[in-house]
PDB file of C-alpha atoms in Angstrom:
ATOM      1  CA  MET A   1      15.630  85.616-150.234  1.00  0.00           C
ATOM      2  CA  GLN A   2      19.384  85.914-150.644  1.00  0.00           C
ATOM      3  CA  ILE A   3      21.819  88.453-149.163  1.00  0.00           C
ATOM      4  CA  ALA A   4      25.421  88.994-150.236  1.00  0.00           C
ATOM      5  CA  ALA A   5      27.933  89.738-147.463  1.00  0.00           C
ATOM      6  CA  TYR A   6      31.192  91.385-148.504  1.00  0.00           C
ATOM      7  CA  SER A   7      34.577  91.783-146.773  1.00  0.00           C
ATOM      8  CA  VAL A   8      33.811  88.711-144.696  1.00  0.00           C
ATOM      9  CA  VAL A   9      36.648  87.683-142.377  1.00  0.00           C
ATOM     10  CA  PRO A  10      37.025  84.226-140.778  1.00  0.00           C
ATOM     11  CA  ALA A  11      35.843  85.380-137.353  1.00  0.00           C
ATOM     12  CA  GLU A  12      32.502  86.447-138.864  1.00  0.00           C
ATOM     13  CA  LYS A  13      31.715  83.236-140.730  1.00  0.00           C
ATOM     14  CA  PRO A  14      30.198  81.238-137.822  1.00  0.00           C
ATOM     15  CA  TYR A  15      27.810  84.093-137.047  1.00  0.00           C
ATOM     16  CA  PHE A  16      26.781  84.504-140.682  1.00  0.00           C
ATOM     17  CA  LYS A  17      26.128  80.776-140.984  1.00  0.00           C
ATOM     18  CA  ARG A  18      24.159  80.628-137.727  1.00  0.00           C
ATOM     19  CA  TRP A  19      21.987  83.598-138.710  1.00  0.00           C
ATOM     20  CA  SER A  20      21.388  82.075-142.152  1.00  0.00           C
ATOM     21  CA  LYS A  21      20.253  78.789-140.626  1.00  0.00           C
ATOM     22  CA  GLU A  22      17.990  80.424-138.047  1.00  0.00           C
ATOM     23  CA  HIS A  23      16.280  82.693-140.588  1.00  0.00           C
ATOM     24  CA  GLN A  24      16.254  80.263-143.514  1.00  0.00           C
ATOM     25  CA  VAL A  25      17.876  82.931-145.679  1.00  0.00           C
ATOM     26  CA  GLU A  26      20.832  82.207-147.924  1.00  0.00           C
ATOM     27  CA  VAL A  27      23.810  84.464-147.182  1.00  0.00           C
ATOM     28  CA  LYS A  28      26.524  84.490-149.805  1.00  0.00           C
ATOM     29  CA  LEU A  29      29.903  85.052-148.128  1.00  0.00           C
ATOM     30  CA  ILE A  30      32.430  87.046-150.139  1.00  0.00           C
ATOM     31  CA  ALA A  31      35.915  87.820-148.839  1.00  0.00           C
ATOM     32  CA  ALA A  32      36.517  90.757-151.198  1.00  0.00           C
ATOM     33  CA  PRO A  33      35.155  94.244-150.501  1.00  0.00           C
ATOM     34  CA  LEU A  34      32.194  95.540-152.475  1.00  0.00           C
ATOM     35  CA  SER A  35      33.198  97.455-155.585  1.00  0.00           C
ATOM     36  CA  GLN A  36      32.340  97.774-159.257  1.00  0.00           C
ATOM     37  CA  ALA A  37      34.576  94.748-159.884  1.00  0.00           C
ATOM     38  CA  THR A  38      32.820  92.497-157.341  1.00  0.00           C
ATOM     39  CA  LEU A  39      29.233  93.730-157.664  1.00  0.00           C
ATOM     40  CA  ASP A  40      28.209  90.907-160.021  1.00  0.00           C
ATOM     41  CA  GLU A  41      28.640  88.429-157.149  1.00  0.00           C
ATOM     42  CA  ALA A  42      25.496  89.922-155.598  1.00  0.00           C
ATOM     43  CA  ALA A  43      23.311  89.033-158.595  1.00  0.00           C
ATOM     44  CA  GLY A  44      19.961  87.627-157.460  1.00  0.00           C
ATOM     45  CA  CYS A  45      20.248  89.072-153.947  1.00  0.00           C
ATOM     46  CA  VAL A  46      17.902  91.588-152.329  1.00  0.00           C
ATOM     47  CA  GLY A  47      20.777  93.507-150.788  1.00  0.00           C
ATOM     48  CA  VAL A  48      24.323  93.513-149.512  1.00  0.00           C
ATOM     49  CA  CYS A  49      25.840  93.509-146.021  1.00  0.00           C
ATOM     50  CA  VAL A  50      29.129  95.427-145.966  1.00  0.00           C
ATOM     51  CA  GLN A  51      31.835  96.734-143.669  1.00  0.00           C
ATOM     52  CA  GLN A  52      34.912  98.297-145.244  1.00  0.00           C
ATOM     53  CA  PRO A  53      37.021 101.464-145.207  1.00  0.00           C
ATOM     54  CA  SER A  54      37.044 102.061-148.979  1.00  0.00           C
ATOM     55  CA  ALA A  55      34.306 103.833-150.953  1.00  0.00           C
ATOM     56  CA  LEU A  56      31.869 101.540-152.735  1.00  0.00           C
ATOM     57  CA  GLY A  57      32.038 103.278-156.097  1.00  0.00           C
ATOM     58  CA  ASP A  58      31.003 106.202-158.266  1.00  0.00           C
ATOM     59  CA  ALA A  59      27.602 107.225-159.626  1.00  0.00           C
ATOM     60  CA  ALA A  60      27.713 104.443-162.221  1.00  0.00           C
ATOM     61  CA  PHE A  61      28.170 101.885-159.460  1.00  0.00           C
ATOM     62  CA  TYR A  62      24.947 102.901-157.692  1.00  0.00           C
ATOM     63  CA  ARG A  63      22.974 102.963-160.950  1.00  0.00           C
ATOM     64  CA  ARG A  64      24.134  99.464-161.745  1.00  0.00           C
ATOM     65  CA  PHE A  65      23.427  98.348-158.179  1.00  0.00           C
ATOM     66  CA  ALA A  66      19.787  99.391-158.527  1.00  0.00           C
ATOM     67  CA  GLN A  67      19.470  98.007-162.064  1.00  0.00           C
ATOM     68  CA  MET A  68      20.491  94.582-160.734  1.00  0.00           C
ATOM     69  CA  GLY A  69      17.462  94.650-158.443  1.00  0.00           C
ATOM     70  CA  LEU A  70      19.491  95.218-155.278  1.00  0.00           C
ATOM     71  CA  LYS A  71      17.527  97.323-152.793  1.00  0.00           C
ATOM     72  CA  TYR A  72      19.528  97.470-149.568  1.00  0.00           C
ATOM     73  CA  ILE A  73      22.996  98.310-148.304  1.00  0.00           C
ATOM     74  CA  GLY A  74      23.201  97.004-144.764  1.00  0.00           C
ATOM     75  CA  VAL A  75      26.343  98.448-143.215  1.00  0.00           C
ATOM     76  CA  ARG A  76      27.461  96.268-140.321  1.00  0.00           C
ATOM     77  CA  SER A  77      29.221  99.100-138.508  1.00  0.00           C
ATOM     78  CA  ALA A  78      28.324 102.545-137.209  1.00  0.00           C
ATOM     79  CA  GLY A  79      30.183 104.631-139.787  1.00  0.00           C
ATOM     80  CA  ILE A  80      28.643 104.989-143.238  1.00  0.00           C
ATOM     81  CA  ASP A  81      30.972 107.611-144.717  1.00  0.00           C
ATOM     82  CA  PHE A  82      32.102 105.170-147.433  1.00  0.00           C
ATOM     83  CA  VAL A  83      28.541 105.092-148.826  1.00  0.00           C
ATOM     84  CA  ASP A  84      27.296 107.858-151.148  1.00  0.00           C
ATOM     85  CA  LEU A  85      23.938 108.548-149.509  1.00  0.00           C
ATOM     86  CA  ALA A  86      22.835 111.011-152.195  1.00  0.00           C
ATOM     87  CA  ALA A  87      23.431 108.401-154.903  1.00  0.00           C
ATOM     88  CA  CYS A  88      21.516 105.825-152.854  1.00  0.00           C
ATOM     89  CA  GLN A  89      18.533 108.130-152.479  1.00  0.00           C
ATOM     90  CA  LYS A  90      18.593 108.935-156.181  1.00  0.00           C
ATOM     91  CA  ASN A  91      18.529 105.220-157.048  1.00  0.00           C
ATOM     92  CA  GLY A  92      16.017 104.120-154.403  1.00  0.00           C
ATOM     93  CA  ILE A  93      18.576 102.204-152.326  1.00  0.00           C
ATOM     94  CA  LYS A  94      17.946 101.969-148.592  1.00  0.00           C
ATOM     95  CA  VAL A  95      20.935 102.215-146.251  1.00  0.00           C
ATOM     96  CA  THR A  96      21.089 100.955-142.682  1.00  0.00           C
ATOM     97  CA  ASN A  97      23.870 100.750-140.119  1.00  0.00           C
ATOM     98  CA  VAL A  98      24.625  99.299-136.686  1.00  0.00           C
ATOM     99  CA  PRO A  99      25.055 102.308-134.410  1.00  0.00           C
ATOM    100  CA  ALA A 100      25.650 100.299-131.220  1.00  0.00           C
ATOM    101  CA  TYR A 101      27.190  96.872-131.794  1.00  0.00           C
ATOM    102  CA  SER A 102      29.473  97.078-128.745  1.00  0.00           C
ATOM    103  CA  PRO A 103      30.400 100.613-127.699  1.00  0.00           C
ATOM    104  CA  ARG A 104      32.335  99.127-124.799  1.00  0.00           C
ATOM    105  CA  ALA A 105      34.776  97.377-127.166  1.00  0.00           C
ATOM    106  CA  ILE A 106      35.890 100.657-128.760  1.00  0.00           C
ATOM    107  CA  ALA A 107      35.873 102.504-125.454  1.00  0.00           C
ATOM    108  CA  GLU A 108      38.120  99.882-123.865  1.00  0.00           C
ATOM    109  CA  MET A 109      40.614 100.052-126.744  1.00  0.00           C
ATOM    110  CA  GLY A 110      40.814 103.829-126.477  1.00  0.00           C
ATOM    111  CA  LEU A 111      41.386 103.581-122.728  1.00  0.00           C
ATOM    112  CA  THR A 112      44.015 100.868-123.238  1.00  0.00           C
ATOM    113  CA  GLN A 113      45.995 103.023-125.645  1.00  0.00           C
ATOM    114  CA  ALA A 114      45.637 106.123-123.476  1.00  0.00           C
ATOM    115  CA  LEU A 115      46.936 104.360-120.362  1.00  0.00           C
ATOM    116  CA  ALA A 116      49.870 102.820-122.270  1.00  0.00           C
ATOM    117  CA  LEU A 117      50.825 106.266-123.589  1.00  0.00           C
ATOM    118  CA  LEU A 118      50.260 107.929-120.240  1.00  0.00           C
ATOM    119  CA  ARG A 119      52.681 105.520-118.569  1.00  0.00           C
ATOM    120  CA  ARG A 120      55.173 105.987-121.447  1.00  0.00           C
ATOM    121  CA  LEU A 121      55.413 102.257-122.192  1.00  0.00           C
ATOM    122  CA  GLY A 122      56.571 102.681-125.786  1.00  0.00           C
ATOM    123  CA  GLU A 123      59.229 105.153-124.741  1.00  0.00           C
ATOM    124  CA  TYR A 124      60.463 102.814-122.019  1.00  0.00           C
ATOM    125  CA  ARG A 125      60.673  99.976-124.532  1.00  0.00           C
ATOM    126  CA  ALA A 126      62.786 102.194-126.785  1.00  0.00           C
ATOM    127  CA  GLU A 127      65.126 102.958-123.876  1.00  0.00           C
ATOM    128  CA  MET A 128      65.365  99.305-122.841  1.00  0.00           C
ATOM    129  CA  ALA A 129      66.219  98.318-126.419  1.00  0.00           C
ATOM    130  CA  GLN A 130      69.355 100.431-125.960  1.00  0.00           C
ATOM    131  CA  GLY A 131      70.190  98.826-122.619  1.00  0.00           C
ATOM    132  CA  LYS A 132      68.944 101.799-120.630  1.00  0.00           C
ATOM    133  CA  PHE A 133      67.135 100.656-117.491  1.00  0.00           C
ATOM    134  CA  SER A 134      67.679 103.652-115.215  1.00  0.00           C
ATOM    135  CA  LEU A 135      64.920 106.028-114.115  1.00  0.00           C
ATOM    136  CA  ASN A 136      64.722 108.693-116.792  1.00  0.00           C
ATOM    137  CA  PRO A 137      63.303 111.916-115.295  1.00  0.00           C
ATOM    138  CA  ARG A 138      61.846 112.780-118.705  1.00  0.00           C
ATOM    139  CA  LEU A 139      59.632 109.693-118.571  1.00  0.00           C
ATOM    140  CA  ILE A 140      57.962 110.214-115.215  1.00  0.00           C
ATOM    141  CA  SER A 141      54.208 109.556-115.521  1.00  0.00           C
ATOM    142  CA  ASN A 142      50.984 110.975-114.181  1.00  0.00           C
ATOM    143  CA  GLU A 143      48.093 109.040-112.660  1.00  0.00           C
ATOM    144  CA  ILE A 144      44.745 109.053-114.393  1.00  0.00           C
ATOM    145  CA  TYR A 145      42.699 110.279-111.441  1.00  0.00           C
ATOM    146  CA  LYS A 146      44.708 113.514-111.457  1.00  0.00           C
ATOM    147  CA  LEU A 147      43.882 114.288-115.076  1.00  0.00           C
ATOM    148  CA  THR A 148      41.185 115.823-117.263  1.00  0.00           C
ATOM    149  CA  VAL A 149      39.889 113.736-120.137  1.00  0.00           C
ATOM    150  CA  GLY A 150      38.150 115.610-122.948  1.00  0.00           C
ATOM    151  CA  LEU A 151      35.729 113.922-125.339  1.00  0.00           C
ATOM    152  CA  ILE A 152      34.716 115.319-128.701  1.00  0.00           C
ATOM    153  CA  GLY A 153      31.454 113.570-129.537  1.00  0.00           C
ATOM    154  CA  LEU A 154      29.259 111.835-127.002  1.00  0.00           C
ATOM    155  CA  GLY A 155      27.361 109.112-128.809  1.00  0.00           C
ATOM    156  CA  HIS A 156      27.216 105.490-127.686  1.00  0.00           C
ATOM    157  CA  ILE A 157      30.995 105.029-127.794  1.00  0.00           C
ATOM    158  CA  GLY A 158      31.780 108.429-126.332  1.00  0.00           C
ATOM    159  CA  GLY A 159      29.338 107.763-123.502  1.00  0.00           C
ATOM    160  CA  GLU A 160      30.946 104.434-122.631  1.00  0.00           C
ATOM    161  CA  THR A 161      34.363 106.074-122.811  1.00  0.00           C
ATOM    162  CA  ALA A 162      33.202 108.742-120.367  1.00  0.00           C
ATOM    163  CA  ARG A 163      31.984 106.102-117.925  1.00  0.00           C
ATOM    164  CA  LEU A 164      35.290 104.215-118.009  1.00  0.00           C
ATOM    165  CA  TYR A 165      37.436 107.277-117.364  1.00  0.00           C
ATOM    166  CA  ARG A 166      35.092 108.572-114.673  1.00  0.00           C
ATOM    167  CA  ALA A 167      35.220 105.185-112.929  1.00  0.00           C
ATOM    168  CA  LEU A 168      38.998 105.616-112.735  1.00  0.00           C
ATOM    169  CA  GLY A 169      38.556 108.976-111.053  1.00  0.00           C
ATOM    170  CA  ALA A 170      39.389 111.299-113.942  1.00  0.00           C
ATOM    171  CA  ARG A 171      37.567 114.545-114.543  1.00  0.00           C
ATOM    172  CA  VAL A 172      35.687 114.122-117.831  1.00  0.00           C
ATOM    173  CA  ILE A 173      34.622 117.067-119.979  1.00  0.00           C
ATOM    174  CA  ALA A 174      32.833 116.760-123.305  1.00  0.00           C
ATOM    175  CA  TYR A 175      31.828 118.738-126.358  1.00  0.00           C
ATOM    176  CA  ASN A 176      28.759 117.451-128.174  1.00  0.00           C
ATOM    177  CA  ARG A 177      26.195 119.101-130.427  1.00  0.00           C
ATOM    178  CA  SER A 178      23.367 118.083-128.103  1.00  0.00           C
ATOM    179  CA  HIS A 179      23.105 117.769-124.336  1.00  0.00           C
ATOM    180  CA  LYS A 180      22.549 114.115-123.412  1.00  0.00           C
ATOM    181  CA  ILE A 181      21.013 113.842-119.995  1.00  0.00           C
ATOM    182  CA  GLN A 182      22.036 110.184-119.548  1.00  0.00           C
ATOM    183  CA  TYR A 183      25.694 111.222-119.244  1.00  0.00           C
ATOM    184  CA  GLU A 184      25.248 114.120-116.823  1.00  0.00           C
ATOM    185  CA  SER A 185      26.569 112.055-113.916  1.00  0.00           C
ATOM    186  CA  VAL A 186      29.894 111.356-115.625  1.00  0.00           C
ATOM    187  CA  VAL A 187      30.687 114.404-117.796  1.00  0.00           C
ATOM    188  CA  GLU A 188      30.815 118.166-117.625  1.00  0.00           C
ATOM    189  CA  TYR A 189      29.538 119.688-120.864  1.00  0.00           C
ATOM    190  CA  THR A 190      31.650 122.444-122.364  1.00  0.00           C
ATOM    191  CA  ASP A 191      32.712 123.854-125.732  1.00  0.00           C
ATOM    192  CA  PHE A 192      35.200 122.606-128.307  1.00  0.00           C
ATOM    193  CA  ALA A 193      37.875 125.162-127.455  1.00  0.00           C
ATOM    194  CA  THR A 194      37.804 124.228-123.764  1.00  0.00           C
ATOM    195  CA  VAL A 195      38.204 120.535-124.516  1.00  0.00           C
ATOM    196  CA  ILE A 196      41.204 121.283-126.733  1.00  0.00           C
ATOM    197  CA  ALA A 197      42.879 123.605-124.235  1.00  0.00           C
ATOM    198  CA  GLN A 198      42.203 121.902-120.897  1.00  0.00           C
ATOM    199  CA  SER A 199      42.386 118.177-121.605  1.00  0.00           C
ATOM    200  CA  ASP A 200      45.293 115.917-120.739  1.00  0.00           C
ATOM    201  CA  ILE A 201      43.739 113.200-122.908  1.00  0.00           C
ATOM    202  CA  ILE A 202      41.595 114.147-125.915  1.00  0.00           C
ATOM    203  CA  SER A 203      39.453 111.338-127.328  1.00  0.00           C
ATOM    204  CA  LEU A 204      37.590 111.656-130.641  1.00  0.00           C
ATOM    205  CA  HIS A 205      34.142 110.088-131.058  1.00  0.00           C
ATOM    206  CA  THR A 206      32.442 111.964-133.853  1.00  0.00           C
ATOM    207  CA  PRO A 207      31.429 110.889-137.384  1.00  0.00           C
ATOM    208  CA  LEU A 208      33.453 111.953-140.413  1.00  0.00           C
ATOM    209  CA  THR A 209      31.503 114.579-142.375  1.00  0.00           C
ATOM    210  CA  PRO A 210      32.528 117.548-144.517  1.00  0.00           C
ATOM    211  CA  ALA A 211      32.214 119.672-141.364  1.00  0.00           C
ATOM    212  CA  THR A 212      34.436 117.430-139.215  1.00  0.00           C
ATOM    213  CA  ASN A 213      37.033 116.518-141.832  1.00  0.00           C
ATOM    214  CA  GLY A 214      40.397 117.733-140.545  1.00  0.00           C
ATOM    215  CA  MET A 215      38.829 119.178-137.396  1.00  0.00           C
ATOM    216  CA  ILE A 216      42.054 118.482-135.460  1.00  0.00           C
ATOM    217  CA  GLY A 217      44.759 120.333-137.309  1.00  0.00           C
ATOM    218  CA  GLU A 218      47.665 122.728-136.903  1.00  0.00           C
ATOM    219  CA  GLU A 219      45.694 125.349-134.967  1.00  0.00           C
ATOM    220  CA  GLU A 220      44.193 122.806-132.565  1.00  0.00           C
ATOM    221  CA  PHE A 221      47.583 121.210-131.856  1.00  0.00           C
ATOM    222  CA  ARG A 222      49.048 124.626-131.011  1.00  0.00           C
ATOM    223  CA  LYS A 223      46.301 125.127-128.418  1.00  0.00           C
ATOM    224  CA  MET A 224      46.744 121.717-126.735  1.00  0.00           C
ATOM    225  CA  LYS A 225      48.897 121.128-123.684  1.00  0.00           C
ATOM    226  CA  ASP A 226      52.361 119.886-124.598  1.00  0.00           C
ATOM    227  CA  SER A 227      51.606 116.965-122.261  1.00  0.00           C
ATOM    228  CA  ALA A 228      48.343 116.100-124.048  1.00  0.00           C
ATOM    229  CA  ILE A 229      47.610 112.697-125.576  1.00  0.00           C
ATOM    230  CA  LEU A 230      45.331 112.434-128.624  1.00  0.00           C
ATOM    231  CA  ILE A 231      43.205 109.290-129.008  1.00  0.00           C
ATOM    232  CA  ASN A 232      41.330 108.610-132.256  1.00  0.00           C
ATOM    233  CA  MET A 233      39.045 105.570-132.295  1.00  0.00           C
ATOM    234  CA  SER A 234      36.638 107.125-134.803  1.00  0.00           C
ATOM    235  CA  ARG A 235      37.716 108.126-138.322  1.00  0.00           C
ATOM    236  CA  GLY A 236      41.192 108.972-139.576  1.00  0.00           C
ATOM    237  CA  GLY A 237      39.983 111.947-141.583  1.00  0.00           C
ATOM    238  CA  LEU A 238      39.128 113.838-138.404  1.00  0.00           C
ATOM    239  CA  VAL A 239      42.843 114.489-137.941  1.00  0.00           C
ATOM    240  CA  ASP A 240      45.182 116.352-140.294  1.00  0.00           C
ATOM    241  CA  THR A 241      47.956 113.729-140.430  1.00  0.00           C
ATOM    242  CA  PRO A 242      50.838 116.027-141.510  1.00  0.00           C
ATOM    243  CA  ALA A 243      49.868 118.440-138.729  1.00  0.00           C
ATOM    244  CA  LEU A 244      49.817 115.552-136.242  1.00  0.00           C
ATOM    245  CA  ILE A 245      53.290 114.428-137.288  1.00  0.00           C
ATOM    246  CA  THR A 246      54.618 117.978-136.936  1.00  0.00           C
ATOM    247  CA  ALA A 247      53.005 118.350-133.508  1.00  0.00           C
ATOM    248  CA  LEU A 248      54.589 115.115-132.296  1.00  0.00           C
ATOM    249  CA  GLN A 249      57.993 115.917-133.763  1.00  0.00           C
ATOM    250  CA  HIS A 250      58.048 119.362-132.150  1.00  0.00           C
ATOM    251  CA  GLY A 251      56.707 118.302-128.773  1.00  0.00           C
ATOM    252  CA  GLN A 252      53.435 120.188-129.117  1.00  0.00           C
ATOM    253  CA  ILE A 253      51.674 117.094-127.759  1.00  0.00           C
ATOM    254  CA  ALA A 254      53.016 114.112-125.832  1.00  0.00           C
ATOM    255  CA  GLY A 255      51.593 111.203-127.809  1.00  0.00           C
ATOM    256  CA  ALA A 256      48.852 109.730-129.973  1.00  0.00           C
ATOM    257  CA  GLY A 257      46.804 106.536-129.995  1.00  0.00           C
ATOM    258  CA  LEU A 258      45.353 105.848-133.429  1.00  0.00           C
ATOM    259  CA  ASP A 259      43.061 103.012-134.432  1.00  0.00           C
ATOM    260  CA  THR A 260      42.312 104.759-137.695  1.00  0.00           C
ATOM    261  CA  LEU A 261      44.211 106.814-140.283  1.00  0.00           C
ATOM    262  CA  ALA A 262      43.018 109.063-143.085  1.00  0.00           C
ATOM    263  CA  ASN A 263      44.616 106.860-145.781  1.00  0.00           C
ATOM    264  CA  GLU A 264      43.940 103.513-144.112  1.00  0.00           C
ATOM    265  CA  ALA A 265      41.998 102.129-147.092  1.00  0.00           C
ATOM    266  CA  GLU A 266      45.334 101.828-148.904  1.00  0.00           C
ATOM    267  CA  PHE A 267      46.699  99.195-146.536  1.00  0.00           C
ATOM    268  CA  PHE A 268      44.474  98.306-143.563  1.00  0.00           C
ATOM    269  CA  ARG A 269      42.866  94.847-143.919  1.00  0.00           C
ATOM    270  CA  LYS A 270      45.613  93.919-146.377  1.00  0.00           C
ATOM    271  CA  ASP A 271      49.067  92.353-146.257  1.00  0.00           C
ATOM    272  CA  VAL A 272      51.488  94.935-147.619  1.00  0.00           C
ATOM    273  CA  PRO A 273      55.290  94.737-148.040  1.00  0.00           C
ATOM    274  CA  VAL A 274      56.845  96.908-145.365  1.00  0.00           C
ATOM    275  CA  ASP A 275      58.763  99.018-147.870  1.00  0.00           C
ATOM    276  CA  GLN A 276      55.496  99.854-149.665  1.00  0.00           C
ATOM    277  CA  LEU A 277      53.692 101.250-146.628  1.00  0.00           C
ATOM    278  CA  PRO A 278      52.797 104.963-146.849  1.00  0.00           C
ATOM    279  CA  ALA A 279      55.489 107.344-145.634  1.00  0.00           C
ATOM    280  CA  ASP A 280      53.227 109.005-143.064  1.00  0.00           C
ATOM    281  CA  TYR A 281      52.385 105.636-141.518  1.00  0.00           C
ATOM    282  CA  GLN A 282      56.067 104.686-141.332  1.00  0.00           C
ATOM    283  CA  THR A 283      56.912 107.997-139.678  1.00  0.00           C
ATOM    284  CA  LEU A 284      54.187 107.629-137.055  1.00  0.00           C
ATOM    285  CA  ALA A 285      54.830 103.928-136.415  1.00  0.00           C
ATOM    286  CA  ALA A 286      58.512 104.638-135.712  1.00  0.00           C
ATOM    287  CA  MET A 287      57.650 107.052-132.907  1.00  0.00           C
ATOM    288  CA  PRO A 288      57.767 105.429-129.441  1.00  0.00           C
ATOM    289  CA  ASN A 289      55.041 107.809-128.215  1.00  0.00           C
ATOM    290  CA  VAL A 290      52.558 106.670-130.871  1.00  0.00           C
ATOM    291  CA  ILE A 291      50.376 103.550-130.891  1.00  0.00           C
ATOM    292  CA  ILE A 292      48.752 102.507-134.166  1.00  0.00           C
ATOM    293  CA  THR A 293      46.316  99.628-134.489  1.00  0.00           C
ATOM    294  CA  PRO A 294      44.713  98.656-137.833  1.00  0.00           C
ATOM    295  CA  HIS A 295      41.123  99.704-137.091  1.00  0.00           C
ATOM    296  CA  ILE A 296      40.515  96.767-134.776  1.00  0.00           C
ATOM    297  CA  ALA A 297      39.021  98.487-131.732  1.00  0.00           C
ATOM    298  CA  PHE A 298      35.709  96.824-132.627  1.00  0.00           C
ATOM    299  CA  TYR A 299      37.279  93.368-132.971  1.00  0.00           C
ATOM    300  CA  THR A 300      35.829  91.444-130.041  1.00  0.00           C
ATOM    301  CA  ALA A 301      33.612  88.365-130.145  1.00  0.00           C
ATOM    302  CA  THR A 302      30.653  90.344-128.794  1.00  0.00           C
ATOM    303  CA  ALA A 303      31.000  93.142-131.317  1.00  0.00           C
ATOM    304  CA  VAL A 304      31.540  90.866-134.325  1.00  0.00           C
ATOM    305  CA  LYS A 305      28.469  88.795-133.468  1.00  0.00           C
ATOM    306  CA  ASN A 306      26.305  91.888-133.032  1.00  0.00           C
ATOM    307  CA  MET A 307      27.577  93.530-136.217  1.00  0.00           C
ATOM    308  CA  VAL A 308      26.718  90.462-138.277  1.00  0.00           C
ATOM    309  CA  ASN A 309      23.341  89.801-136.665  1.00  0.00           C
ATOM    310  CA  ILE A 310      22.094  93.393-136.648  1.00  0.00           C
ATOM    311  CA  GLY A 311      23.489  94.142-140.110  1.00  0.00           C
ATOM    312  CA  LEU A 312      21.562  91.195-141.571  1.00  0.00           C
ATOM    313  CA  ASP A 313      18.476  91.836-139.436  1.00  0.00           C
ATOM    314  CA  ASN A 314      18.207  95.352-140.818  1.00  0.00           C
ATOM    315  CA  ILE A 315      17.925  94.015-144.367  1.00  0.00           C
ATOM    316  CA  TYR A 316      15.705  91.050-143.464  1.00  0.00           C
ATOM    317  CA  ARG A 317      13.144  93.079-141.527  1.00  0.00           C
ATOM    318  CA  GLN A 318      12.766  95.681-144.242  1.00  0.00           C
ATOM    319  CA  GLU A 319      12.254  93.057-146.903  1.00  0.00           C
ATOM    320  CA  ILE A 320       9.800  91.030-144.783  1.00  0.00           C
ATOM    321  CA  LYS A 321       7.859  94.170-143.882  1.00  0.00           C
ATOM    322  CA  LYS A 322       7.692  95.179-147.531  1.00  0.00           C
ATOM    323  CA  ASN A 323       6.293  91.785-148.521  1.00  0.00           C
TER     324      ASN A 323
END
């Protein structure tokens, strides 16, 4: 048995090699993402293990994938929006993911960004760069235990996020399609409109689907507190980026922490000349009340190990069971 792993970064290699040795399965490590151009590198494999922001390909890609004898796409992350599930079903390709590799890693990054924005650290740095070290009344902060944190989506990551904020004394409210009893001790369930209107910090933890695409847009920003902070550790497409920029520029919200952007596939995980970065990224990155990280909330040793091991296990177990 052979499995092809794409978009492999140096931090993942020891875990891939260890898993390969323990399971006596050859894992071909490929630095490039999976695409029509790189698909031939998976020849002779039973499946591929992938984790990337860009779409795999069009209908012809999935037909060719199946014709090569490839049977599995093992996504080593929670999100699978870059995979065409209808095309996979049509071509008999099985898709798996890793829904809980380390929810705490993402939750901690969201909290880190929220606290930095709450205490106005970026804005203070901007003042200090101009030699201004006096107490600016505009930059007075609030303390987290006085605030309401609103979560949109309460899966594994949302649940861990709720626990962290509640441990700090914040009131935590949440909108989720289903009522999850395991989080009753840390959240108050409510509706979407209440989360938008009442929250001092709004944290997004929902998948990107046609229904959720652009779910935070011009109307939602108008209904938020002008002191609200938006945190997005999920998918960039959940937020209407031009509407976000307008809201920040006009003081409709106080700040944003973004580990993901709608157009991130153009430049995240790449080295790009600064003058070639997208205009919307440059506008956001220049704002002292915005924190952008290149989709690295997951990037801890624990999470990387689990993503590799579970992503490969999902393929291995299906193939062993089949045989």
